[in-house]
């Protein structure tokens, strides 16, 4: 938010994170009180890992359907002495075929928001020197004869 009493003119700006130079970018005109979004790049002090922890395919010979289960674990570690706010985005597959159903089975913690494209957003506060874990599982239910590409 532009908390100053002045209009911010468009052009080149230099970014600092506390006293460390973080880079440069350009901005459009920003009126007093208006919000703007600035990207400071990646934070080397926050580590993120994403791992496939389950891949299970249930093919029952006498059934017409198959059910694939997948689970991912995302670990976010704050290696600083200050609280960090993190916005974690991930997505499960989207089916455009009527015979293929994709469902989020469970998530710990629950996403802060989801949308029709199966995008999930978690808003997290990361205490100093701590790790938070997100674990989610989804299923893909389809006709036995369908070949699905692009799954883990």
Tab-separated table of C-alpha atoms in Angstrom:
chain	number	residue	atom	x	y	z
A	1	UNK	CA	0.000	0.000	0.000
A	2	UNK	CA	1.279	3.447	-0.886
A	3	UNK	CA	1.151	4.942	2.625
A	4	UNK	CA	2.992	8.102	1.644
A	5	UNK	CA	1.256	11.372	0.906
A	6	UNK	CA	2.674	11.352	-2.618
A	7	UNK	CA	1.742	9.744	-5.896
A	8	UNK	CA	4.361	7.186	-6.995
A	9	UNK	CA	5.350	7.923	-10.576
A	10	UNK	CA	5.916	5.130	-13.102
A	11	UNK	CA	9.467	4.003	-13.726
A	12	UNK	CA	12.423	2.099	-12.361
A	13	UNK	CA	12.635	1.374	-8.608
A	14	UNK	CA	15.288	-0.346	-6.500
A	15	UNK	CA	14.112	-2.914	-3.935
A	16	UNK	CA	15.602	-3.419	-0.476
A	17	UNK	CA	14.737	-6.097	2.075
A	18	UNK	CA	15.660	-4.449	5.349
A	19	UNK	CA	19.176	-3.225	4.493
A	20	UNK	CA	19.913	-5.804	1.772
A	21	UNK	CA	19.580	-4.893	-1.878
A	22	UNK	CA	17.032	-7.240	-3.502
A	23	UNK	CA	17.021	-5.998	-7.087
A	24	UNK	CA	15.165	-3.602	-9.329
A	25	UNK	CA	11.863	-3.523	-11.176
A	26	UNK	CA	9.533	-1.056	-12.815
A	27	UNK	CA	6.170	0.120	-11.529
A	28	UNK	CA	3.143	1.781	-13.031
A	29	UNK	CA	1.640	4.891	-11.444
A	30	UNK	CA	0.516	4.206	-7.840
A	31	UNK	CA	-1.977	6.650	-6.274
A	32	UNK	CA	-1.902	7.478	-2.559
A	33	UNK	CA	-3.535	4.628	-0.610
A	34	UNK	CA	-3.468	2.213	-3.556
A	35	UNK	CA	-2.187	-1.328	-3.287
A	36	UNK	CA	0.579	-2.675	-5.482
A	37	UNK	CA	2.375	-5.974	-5.660
A	38	UNK	CA	6.167	-6.201	-5.799
A	39	UNK	CA	8.161	-9.370	-6.343
A	40	UNK	CA	11.393	-9.555	-4.406
A	41	UNK	CA	12.294	-12.901	-5.981
A	42	UNK	CA	12.955	-16.061	-4.037
A	43	UNK	CA	13.854	-15.950	-0.366
A	44	UNK	CA	16.957	-18.068	0.125
A	45	UNK	CA	16.108	-18.425	3.816
A	46	UNK	CA	12.829	-20.250	3.160
A	47	UNK	CA	13.184	-23.804	1.863
A	48	UNK	CA	10.333	-25.601	0.086
A	49	UNK	CA	10.256	-29.296	-0.817
A	50	UNK	CA	7.479	-31.126	-2.689
A	51	UNK	CA	7.464	-34.918	-2.754
A	52	UNK	CA	5.143	-37.564	-4.188
A	53	UNK	CA	4.529	-39.846	-1.192
A	54	UNK	CA	1.829	-42.156	-2.583
A	55	UNK	CA	1.076	-43.568	-6.012
A	56	UNK	CA	-1.437	-46.350	-5.872
A	57	UNK	CA	-3.230	-47.851	-8.851
A	58	UNK	CA	-6.191	-50.116	-8.163
A	59	UNK	CA	-6.955	-52.200	-11.244
A	60	UNK	CA	-9.508	-54.810	-10.395
A	61	UNK	CA	-9.852	-57.269	-13.247
A	62	UNK	CA	-13.596	-57.800	-12.932
A	63	UNK	CA	-14.515	-54.129	-12.523
A	64	UNK	CA	-15.156	-51.572	-15.261
A	65	UNK	CA	-13.348	-48.738	-13.437
A	66	UNK	CA	-9.892	-48.064	-12.063
A	67	UNK	CA	-8.984	-45.763	-9.216
A	68	UNK	CA	-5.593	-44.068	-8.964
A	69	UNK	CA	-4.587	-42.419	-5.678
A	70	UNK	CA	-1.805	-39.863	-5.333
A	71	UNK	CA	-0.508	-37.994	-2.296
A	72	UNK	CA	1.970	-35.136	-2.063
A	73	UNK	CA	3.836	-33.691	0.890
A	74	UNK	CA	5.019	-30.085	0.811
A	75	UNK	CA	7.479	-28.991	3.500
A	76	UNK	CA	8.182	-25.293	4.072
A	77	UNK	CA	11.058	-24.400	6.426
A	78	UNK	CA	11.741	-20.916	7.747
A	79	UNK	CA	15.479	-20.595	8.403
A	80	UNK	CA	15.272	-17.047	9.800
A	81	UNK	CA	14.700	-15.541	13.224
A	82	UNK	CA	11.507	-13.745	12.110
A	83	UNK	CA	7.990	-14.915	11.282
A	84	UNK	CA	7.463	-15.277	7.527
A	85	UNK	CA	4.155	-15.276	5.678
A	86	UNK	CA	3.923	-17.819	2.878
A	87	UNK	CA	1.421	-18.317	0.101
A	88	UNK	CA	1.722	-21.880	-1.204
A	89	UNK	CA	0.052	-22.698	-4.537
A	90	UNK	CA	-0.443	-26.150	-6.007
A	91	UNK	CA	-2.877	-27.836	-8.354
A	92	UNK	CA	-4.359	-31.260	-8.898
A	93	UNK	CA	-5.326	-32.442	-12.402
A	94	UNK	CA	-8.428	-31.131	-14.154
A	95	UNK	CA	-10.500	-33.564	-16.211
A	96	UNK	CA	-12.158	-32.483	-19.422
A	97	UNK	CA	-13.419	-35.989	-20.121
A	98	UNK	CA	-16.782	-37.051	-18.692
A	99	UNK	CA	-15.488	-40.554	-17.879
A	100	UNK	CA	-12.588	-39.250	-15.774
A	101	UNK	CA	-13.329	-37.875	-12.294
A	102	UNK	CA	-10.675	-36.101	-10.224
A	103	UNK	CA	-11.341	-35.474	-6.526
A	104	UNK	CA	-9.364	-33.963	-3.669
A	105	UNK	CA	-9.748	-36.698	-1.048
A	106	UNK	CA	-8.096	-34.954	1.884
A	107	UNK	CA	-5.747	-32.142	2.790
A	108	UNK	CA	-3.987	-31.282	6.050
A	109	UNK	CA	-4.266	-28.388	6.577
A	110	UNK	CA	-7.216	-27.509	4.366
A	111	UNK	CA	-6.401	-25.029	1.590
A	112	UNK	CA	-7.323	-21.419	2.332
A	113	UNK	CA	-8.977	-21.348	-1.083
A	114	UNK	CA	-9.641	-23.530	-4.146
A	115	UNK	CA	-11.155	-22.868	-7.561
A	116	UNK	CA	-12.771	-24.633	-10.528
A	117	UNK	CA	-9.357	-25.398	-12.037
A	118	UNK	CA	-8.406	-27.411	-8.922
A	119	UNK	CA	-5.872	-24.796	-7.860
A	120	UNK	CA	-5.265	-24.714	-4.116
A	121	UNK	CA	-3.780	-21.903	-2.039
A	122	UNK	CA	-2.568	-22.220	1.547
A	123	UNK	CA	-1.784	-19.050	3.526
A	124	UNK	CA	0.695	-19.887	6.272
A	125	UNK	CA	2.542	-18.100	9.050
A	126	UNK	CA	5.979	-19.666	9.440
A	127	UNK	CA	7.466	-19.216	12.929
A	128	UNK	CA	11.257	-18.719	13.134
A	129	UNK	CA	13.308	-21.864	12.515
A	130	UNK	CA	10.243	-24.090	12.110
A	131	UNK	CA	8.880	-26.362	9.401
A	132	UNK	CA	5.250	-26.635	8.351
A	133	UNK	CA	3.943	-29.562	6.322
A	134	UNK	CA	1.055	-29.731	3.876
A	135	UNK	CA	-0.174	-33.197	2.966
A	136	UNK	CA	-2.879	-33.745	0.382
A	137	UNK	CA	-4.290	-36.723	-1.499
A	138	UNK	CA	-6.374	-36.872	-4.658
A	139	UNK	CA	-8.007	-39.613	-6.688
A	140	UNK	CA	-8.493	-40.146	-10.408
A	141	UNK	CA	-11.422	-42.442	-11.203
A	142	UNK	CA	-11.764	-43.599	-14.809
A	143	UNK	CA	-13.025	-46.322	-17.084
A	144	UNK	CA	-10.657	-49.296	-17.147
A	145	UNK	CA	-9.922	-48.974	-20.877
A	146	UNK	CA	-8.968	-45.275	-20.768
A	147	UNK	CA	-5.286	-44.406	-20.936
A	148	UNK	CA	-4.538	-41.229	-18.977
A	149	UNK	CA	-1.349	-39.343	-19.731
A	150	UNK	CA	0.380	-36.738	-17.605
A	151	UNK	CA	-0.181	-38.274	-14.176
A	152	UNK	CA	2.712	-38.871	-11.783
